[in-house]
Amino acid sequence: MSAGWGLTTAIDAVLSVILAPACAACEEPLERPTQGPVCERCWRSILPLTPPLCDRCGDPLPTWRAVSVPLERCPRCRRTPRLVDRGRAIGAYDGALRAIIHALKYEGRRSLARPLGALMRRRGADMLEGAVCAIPVPLHASRRRYRGFNQAADLARHVGIPAVAALRRVRPTPTQTGLPAAQRHRNVRDAFALTRAGAGLAGAAVVLIDDVSTTGATLEACARALKHAGVREVRALTAARAVFSRM
Ligand SMILES: [Zn+2]
Ligand SMILES: [Zn+2]
């Protein structure tokens, strides 16, 4: 039985005075702690990436180029053939969204996966449509042990289609932070393989799920393993996209 509105309001009032929990993103005291660890203002501040977006990776495009070309691609996607067919994110890896992902991933605030997954579901509805399953980008077993959970798997459970652990990391990869794109692609190129749960996806459309996409190297490596197994269409839905300034 769920507590009524009056009761949760009373509980909120008591909790906010006694415990004074802070928002996991902006660190202001939470007015309604029973509503989760992030305040309403922070959730509302997460803006979608502004169209026009690259048809392929979901990056914003310079408006002057795309006005008359509805299916335009960003310079990066035009330069290199992509295995991920379409990609989308809730928003840019910035501000409250960045802080929320940080809290989920590094502070173990796993309850944030549900509202974040719900937001991915809303803003990525066209990515999910017609797809048979959501496939979390796996962590290598050693890193998973260290962190205790895989944030991508937590998110995949809340996007509204069945989550299937179809991939595993066959070798640990050095952290990608601070590496140039070409090296990131080399690092992860053959890092993934299909699991037994991933068998039988041939001919299907699937959605890769991850917290942040930067150069897309990890998603591409996942897509390589999936397409090798005959998956027809690989889409990617991430909580955030690190958007680079373009030349
Ligand atoms: Zn906040
Ligand atoms: Zn692109």
mmCIF file of C-alpha atoms and ligand atoms in Angstrom:
data_model
loop_
_atom_site.group_PDB
_atom_site.id
_atom_site.type_symbol
_atom_site.label_atom_id
_atom_site.label_comp_id
_atom_site.label_asym_id
_atom_site.label_seq_id
_atom_site.Cartn_x
_atom_site.Cartn_y
_atom_site.Cartn_z
ATOM 1 C CA MET A 1 0.000 0.000 0.000
ATOM 2 C CA SER A 2 1.409 3.378 -0.909
ATOM 3 C CA ALA A 3 1.364 6.289 1.463
ATOM 4 C CA GLY A 4 -1.152 8.997 0.618
ATOM 5 C CA TRP A 5 -0.177 12.475 -0.491
ATOM 6 C CA GLY A 6 -0.667 13.939 2.989
ATOM 7 C CA LEU A 7 1.515 11.323 4.585
ATOM 8 C CA THR A 8 4.431 11.627 2.138
ATOM 9 C CA THR A 9 4.252 15.399 2.527
ATOM 10 C CA ALA A 10 4.506 14.975 6.275
ATOM 11 C CA ILE A 11 7.364 12.489 5.903
ATOM 12 C CA ASP A 12 9.141 14.896 3.555
ATOM 13 C CA ALA A 13 8.778 17.682 6.070
ATOM 14 C CA VAL A 14 10.219 15.543 8.861
ATOM 15 C CA LEU A 15 13.055 14.090 6.756
ATOM 16 C CA SER A 16 14.100 17.415 5.323
ATOM 17 C CA VAL A 17 14.416 18.870 8.818
ATOM 18 C CA ILE A 18 15.999 15.923 10.639
ATOM 19 C CA LEU A 19 18.320 14.593 7.970
ATOM 20 C CA ALA A 20 18.606 17.612 5.674
ATOM 21 C CA PRO A 21 19.624 15.409 2.727
ATOM 22 C CA ALA A 22 21.164 17.315 -0.170
ATOM 23 C CA CYS A 23 20.348 16.966 -3.857
ATOM 24 C CA ALA A 24 22.887 14.583 -5.428
ATOM 25 C CA ALA A 25 23.328 16.995 -8.328
ATOM 26 C CA CYS A 26 23.217 20.590 -7.007
ATOM 27 C CA GLU A 27 23.765 19.871 -3.293
ATOM 28 C CA GLU A 28 20.940 22.191 -2.215
ATOM 29 C CA PRO A 29 18.778 20.718 0.602
ATOM 30 C CA LEU A 30 16.011 18.516 -0.800
ATOM 31 C CA GLU A 31 12.505 19.786 -0.165
ATOM 32 C CA ARG A 32 10.979 16.414 -1.007
ATOM 33 C CA PRO A 33 13.440 13.661 -0.053
ATOM 34 C CA THR A 34 10.863 10.900 -0.655
ATOM 35 C CA GLN A 35 10.853 11.875 -4.350
ATOM 36 C CA GLY A 36 14.434 10.688 -4.808
ATOM 37 C CA PRO A 37 17.968 12.004 -4.346
ATOM 38 C CA VAL A 38 17.789 14.703 -7.047
ATOM 39 C CA CYS A 39 15.649 17.831 -6.797
ATOM 40 C CA GLU A 40 12.882 18.766 -9.200
ATOM 41 C CA ARG A 41 14.781 21.853 -10.378
ATOM 42 C CA CYS A 42 17.759 19.748 -11.479
ATOM 43 C CA TRP A 43 15.584 17.267 -13.398
ATOM 44 C CA ARG A 44 13.809 20.144 -15.116
ATOM 45 C CA SER A 45 17.100 21.772 -16.102
ATOM 46 C CA ILE A 46 18.082 18.835 -18.356
ATOM 47 C CA LEU A 47 17.406 20.136 -21.830
ATOM 48 C CA PRO A 48 17.260 17.942 -24.910
ATOM 49 C CA LEU A 49 19.916 18.426 -27.565
ATOM 50 C CA THR A 50 18.594 21.045 -29.951
ATOM 51 C CA PRO A 51 17.727 19.905 -33.480
ATOM 52 C CA PRO A 52 18.896 19.616 -36.166
ATOM 53 C CA LEU A 53 20.718 16.484 -35.024
ATOM 54 C CA CYS A 54 22.967 14.144 -36.960
ATOM 55 C CA ASP A 55 20.777 11.372 -38.316
ATOM 56 C CA ARG A 56 23.461 8.858 -37.415
ATOM 57 C CA CYS A 57 24.941 9.710 -34.018
ATOM 58 C CA GLY A 58 22.505 12.282 -32.647
ATOM 59 C CA ASP A 59 25.042 15.103 -32.323
ATOM 60 C CA PRO A 60 23.731 18.618 -32.890
ATOM 61 C CA LEU A 61 24.494 19.954 -36.353
ATOM 62 C CA PRO A 62 25.279 23.533 -37.267
ATOM 63 C CA THR A 63 21.867 24.886 -38.234
ATOM 64 C CA TRP A 64 23.065 26.629 -41.371
ATOM 65 C CA ARG A 65 23.912 23.322 -42.976
ATOM 66 C CA ALA A 66 20.905 21.204 -42.140
ATOM 67 C CA VAL A 67 17.984 23.523 -42.742
ATOM 68 C CA SER A 68 17.270 22.220 -46.223
ATOM 69 C CA VAL A 69 18.712 18.715 -45.755
ATOM 70 C CA PRO A 70 16.545 16.707 -43.386
ATOM 71 C CA LEU A 71 18.789 13.637 -43.186
ATOM 72 C CA GLU A 72 22.101 15.321 -42.677
ATOM 73 C CA ARG A 73 25.106 13.752 -41.013
ATOM 74 C CA CYS A 74 27.802 15.302 -38.904
ATOM 75 C CA PRO A 75 31.352 15.587 -40.305
ATOM 76 C CA ARG A 76 32.541 12.642 -38.211
ATOM 77 C CA CYS A 77 29.806 10.315 -39.439
ATOM 78 C CA ARG A 78 30.384 11.363 -43.038
ATOM 79 C CA ARG A 79 34.114 10.717 -42.679
ATOM 80 C CA THR A 80 33.885 7.224 -41.195
ATOM 81 C CA PRO A 81 31.360 4.513 -41.931
ATOM 82 C CA ARG A 82 29.392 3.684 -38.786
ATOM 83 C CA LEU A 83 28.116 0.369 -37.506
ATOM 84 C CA VAL A 84 25.688 2.050 -35.109
ATOM 85 C CA ASP A 85 22.746 2.889 -37.344
ATOM 86 C CA ARG A 86 21.190 5.606 -35.190
ATOM 87 C CA GLY A 87 21.982 7.188 -31.873
ATOM 88 C CA ARG A 88 20.303 9.454 -29.359
ATOM 89 C CA ALA A 89 20.901 10.824 -25.872
ATOM 90 C CA ILE A 90 18.768 12.606 -23.262
ATOM 91 C CA GLY A 91 21.031 15.632 -23.521
ATOM 92 C CA ALA A 92 24.577 16.933 -23.432
ATOM 93 C CA TYR A 93 27.005 15.610 -20.815
ATOM 94 C CA ASP A 94 26.888 18.776 -18.810
ATOM 95 C CA GLY A 95 25.305 20.474 -15.804
ATOM 96 C CA ALA A 96 22.729 18.509 -13.801
ATOM 97 C CA LEU A 97 22.742 15.541 -16.204
ATOM 98 C CA ARG A 98 26.470 15.119 -15.737
ATOM 99 C CA ALA A 99 26.128 15.403 -11.955
ATOM 100 C CA ILE A 100 23.298 12.836 -11.894
ATOM 101 C CA ILE A 101 25.296 10.331 -13.964
ATOM 102 C CA HIS A 102 28.267 10.925 -11.689
ATOM 103 C CA ALA A 103 26.157 10.225 -8.600
ATOM 104 C CA LEU A 104 24.786 7.028 -10.158
ATOM 105 C CA LYS A 105 28.126 5.748 -11.360
ATOM 106 C CA TYR A 106 30.709 6.818 -8.808
ATOM 107 C CA GLU A 107 28.639 7.354 -5.658
ATOM 108 C CA GLY A 108 26.526 4.254 -6.149
ATOM 109 C CA ARG A 109 23.196 6.148 -6.114
ATOM 110 C CA ARG A 110 21.544 3.333 -8.025
ATOM 111 C CA SER A 111 18.007 4.576 -7.379
ATOM 112 C CA LEU A 112 18.765 7.262 -9.996
ATOM 113 C CA ALA A 113 18.721 4.626 -12.749
ATOM 114 C CA ARG A 114 14.933 4.485 -12.692
ATOM 115 C CA PRO A 115 14.146 8.185 -13.358
ATOM 116 C CA LEU A 116 17.126 8.469 -15.716
ATOM 117 C CA GLY A 117 15.982 5.374 -17.614
ATOM 118 C CA ALA A 118 12.464 6.824 -17.785
ATOM 119 C CA LEU A 119 13.862 10.017 -19.306
ATOM 120 C CA MET A 120 15.833 7.963 -21.852
ATOM 121 C CA ARG A 121 12.602 6.181 -22.699
ATOM 122 C CA ARG A 122 10.764 9.455 -23.292
ATOM 123 C CA ARG A 123 13.438 11.267 -25.258
ATOM 124 C CA GLY A 124 14.589 8.168 -27.120
ATOM 125 C CA ALA A 125 11.149 6.826 -28.028
ATOM 126 C CA ASP A 126 11.987 6.583 -31.724
ATOM 127 C CA MET A 127 15.157 4.611 -30.915
ATOM 128 C CA LEU A 128 13.156 2.057 -28.928
ATOM 129 C CA GLU A 129 10.296 1.673 -31.363
ATOM 130 C CA GLY A 130 10.344 -1.713 -33.063
ATOM 131 C CA ALA A 131 13.493 -2.869 -31.237
ATOM 132 C CA VAL A 132 13.355 -6.302 -29.599
ATOM 133 C CA CYS A 133 15.640 -5.566 -26.668
ATOM 134 C CA ALA A 134 17.884 -3.154 -24.802
ATOM 135 C CA ILE A 135 21.495 -4.341 -24.524
ATOM 136 C CA PRO A 136 23.648 -2.734 -21.836
ATOM 137 C CA VAL A 137 27.269 -2.011 -22.708
ATOM 138 C CA PRO A 138 29.048 -4.449 -20.396
ATOM 139 C CA LEU A 139 31.843 -3.668 -17.990
ATOM 140 C CA HIS A 140 34.761 -6.036 -17.765
ATOM 141 C CA ALA A 141 34.293 -8.447 -14.843
ATOM 142 C CA SER A 142 37.199 -6.885 -12.933
ATOM 143 C CA ARG A 143 35.739 -3.375 -13.112
ATOM 144 C CA ARG A 144 32.275 -4.653 -12.352
ATOM 145 C CA ARG A 145 33.592 -6.315 -9.212
ATOM 146 C CA TYR A 146 35.302 -3.104 -8.202
ATOM 147 C CA ARG A 147 32.207 -0.940 -8.736
ATOM 148 C CA GLY A 148 29.724 -3.587 -7.627
ATOM 149 C CA PHE A 149 27.269 -2.919 -10.435
ATOM 150 C CA ASN A 150 27.045 -1.894 -14.067
ATOM 151 C CA GLN A 151 25.264 1.445 -14.454
ATOM 152 C CA ALA A 152 24.381 0.633 -18.084
ATOM 153 C CA ALA A 153 22.604 -2.551 -16.971
ATOM 154 C CA ASP A 154 20.685 -0.565 -14.339
ATOM 155 C CA LEU A 155 19.581 1.946 -16.992
ATOM 156 C CA ALA A 156 18.647 -0.777 -19.492
ATOM 157 C CA ARG A 157 16.158 -2.198 -17.001
ATOM 158 C CA HIS A 158 14.159 1.034 -17.049
ATOM 159 C CA VAL A 159 13.854 1.990 -20.709
ATOM 160 C CA GLY A 160 10.673 -0.032 -21.199
ATOM 161 C CA ILE A 161 11.744 -2.880 -23.489
ATOM 162 C CA PRO A 162 13.264 -6.191 -22.345
ATOM 163 C CA ALA A 163 16.889 -5.860 -21.205
ATOM 164 C CA VAL A 164 19.165 -8.613 -22.486
ATOM 165 C CA ALA A 165 22.809 -9.019 -21.424
ATOM 166 C CA ALA A 166 23.797 -9.992 -24.953
ATOM 167 C CA LEU A 167 27.415 -8.814 -24.765
ATOM 168 C CA ARG A 168 30.417 -9.393 -22.563
ATOM 169 C CA ARG A 169 33.807 -7.779 -22.481
ATOM 170 C CA VAL A 170 36.394 -10.356 -23.441
ATOM 171 C CA ARG A 171 39.347 -8.267 -22.328
ATOM 172 C CA PRO A 172 39.779 -5.326 -19.991
ATOM 173 C CA THR A 173 40.423 -2.036 -21.741
ATOM 174 C CA PRO A 174 42.386 0.870 -20.321
ATOM 175 C CA THR A 175 40.273 3.838 -19.304
ATOM 176 C CA GLN A 176 39.385 5.944 -22.318
ATOM 177 C CA THR A 177 39.432 9.277 -20.559
ATOM 178 C CA GLY A 178 41.789 11.743 -22.172
ATOM 179 C CA LEU A 179 42.611 9.582 -25.184
ATOM 180 C CA PRO A 180 42.219 10.796 -28.763
ATOM 181 C CA ALA A 181 39.407 9.246 -30.811
ATOM 182 C CA ALA A 182 41.597 7.048 -33.017
ATOM 183 C CA GLN A 183 43.249 5.479 -30.004
ATOM 184 C CA ARG A 184 39.903 4.916 -28.280
ATOM 185 C CA HIS A 185 38.686 3.012 -31.317
ATOM 186 C CA ARG A 186 41.861 0.881 -31.361
ATOM 187 C CA ASN A 187 41.571 0.179 -27.623
ATOM 188 C CA VAL A 188 38.091 -1.297 -27.701
ATOM 189 C CA ARG A 189 37.953 -2.682 -31.216
ATOM 190 C CA ASP A 190 37.730 -6.393 -30.375
ATOM 191 C CA ALA A 191 36.835 -6.081 -26.730
ATOM 192 C CA PHE A 192 33.287 -7.490 -26.986
ATOM 193 C CA ALA A 193 31.721 -10.860 -27.743
ATOM 194 C CA LEU A 194 28.212 -12.230 -27.711
ATOM 195 C CA THR A 195 26.919 -14.105 -24.673
ATOM 196 C CA ARG A 196 24.604 -17.070 -24.823
ATOM 197 C CA ALA A 197 21.729 -14.662 -24.094
ATOM 198 C CA GLY A 198 22.717 -12.802 -27.257
ATOM 199 C CA ALA A 199 22.136 -15.800 -29.497
ATOM 200 C CA GLY A 200 19.025 -15.601 -31.624
ATOM 201 C CA LEU A 201 19.136 -11.865 -32.307
ATOM 202 C CA ALA A 202 19.983 -12.337 -35.982
ATOM 203 C CA GLY A 203 17.754 -10.191 -38.173
ATOM 204 C CA ALA A 204 16.513 -8.099 -35.240
ATOM 205 C CA ALA A 205 16.803 -4.425 -34.372
ATOM 206 C CA VAL A 206 18.360 -3.802 -30.950
ATOM 207 C CA VAL A 207 19.240 -0.795 -28.803
ATOM 208 C CA LEU A 208 22.585 -0.455 -27.039
ATOM 209 C CA ILE A 209 22.342 1.308 -23.683
ATOM 210 C CA ASP A 210 25.128 3.212 -21.948
ATOM 211 C CA ASP A 211 25.500 6.157 -19.604
ATOM 212 C CA VAL A 212 27.718 8.413 -21.708
ATOM 213 C CA SER A 213 28.835 8.328 -25.309
ATOM 214 C CA THR A 214 31.945 10.322 -26.131
ATOM 215 C CA THR A 215 33.623 9.401 -29.410
ATOM 216 C CA GLY A 216 31.267 6.467 -29.877
ATOM 217 C CA ALA A 217 34.202 4.030 -29.950
ATOM 218 C CA THR A 218 32.709 1.679 -27.356
ATOM 219 C CA LEU A 219 29.279 1.659 -29.013
ATOM 220 C CA GLU A 220 30.898 0.985 -32.387
ATOM 221 C CA ALA A 221 32.852 -1.963 -30.960
ATOM 222 C CA CYS A 222 29.627 -3.363 -29.459
ATOM 223 C CA ALA A 223 27.834 -2.888 -32.768
ATOM 224 C CA ARG A 224 30.651 -4.724 -34.545
ATOM 225 C CA ALA A 225 30.126 -7.830 -32.381
ATOM 226 C CA LEU A 226 26.347 -7.666 -32.803
ATOM 227 C CA LYS A 227 26.404 -7.188 -36.565
ATOM 228 C CA HIS A 228 28.947 -9.974 -36.863
ATOM 229 C CA ALA A 229 26.257 -12.177 -35.280
ATOM 230 C CA GLY A 230 23.726 -11.055 -37.875
ATOM 231 C CA VAL A 231 21.863 -8.353 -35.946
ATOM 232 C CA ARG A 232 20.146 -6.243 -38.590
ATOM 233 C CA GLU A 233 20.027 -2.845 -36.953
ATOM 234 C CA VAL A 234 21.976 -1.495 -33.980
ATOM 235 C CA ARG A 235 20.753 1.715 -32.401
ATOM 236 C CA ALA A 236 22.258 3.442 -29.398
ATOM 237 C CA LEU A 237 20.509 5.249 -26.574
ATOM 238 C CA THR A 238 22.683 6.871 -23.941
ATOM 239 C CA ALA A 239 21.875 9.028 -20.954
ATOM 240 C CA ALA A 240 24.255 11.729 -22.186
ATOM 241 C CA ARG A 241 26.363 12.638 -25.142
ATOM 242 C CA ALA A 242 29.655 14.449 -24.771
ATOM 243 C CA VAL A 243 29.317 17.028 -27.525
ATOM 244 C CA PHE A 244 32.488 18.384 -29.063
ATOM 245 C CA SER A 245 32.776 21.816 -30.504
ATOM 246 C CA ARG A 246 33.067 21.517 -34.244
ATOM 247 C CA MET A 247 35.333 23.167 -36.700
HETATM 248 ZN ZN ZN B 1 19.315 19.758 -7.417
HETATM 249 ZN ZN ZN B 2 27.083 12.031 -36.481
#
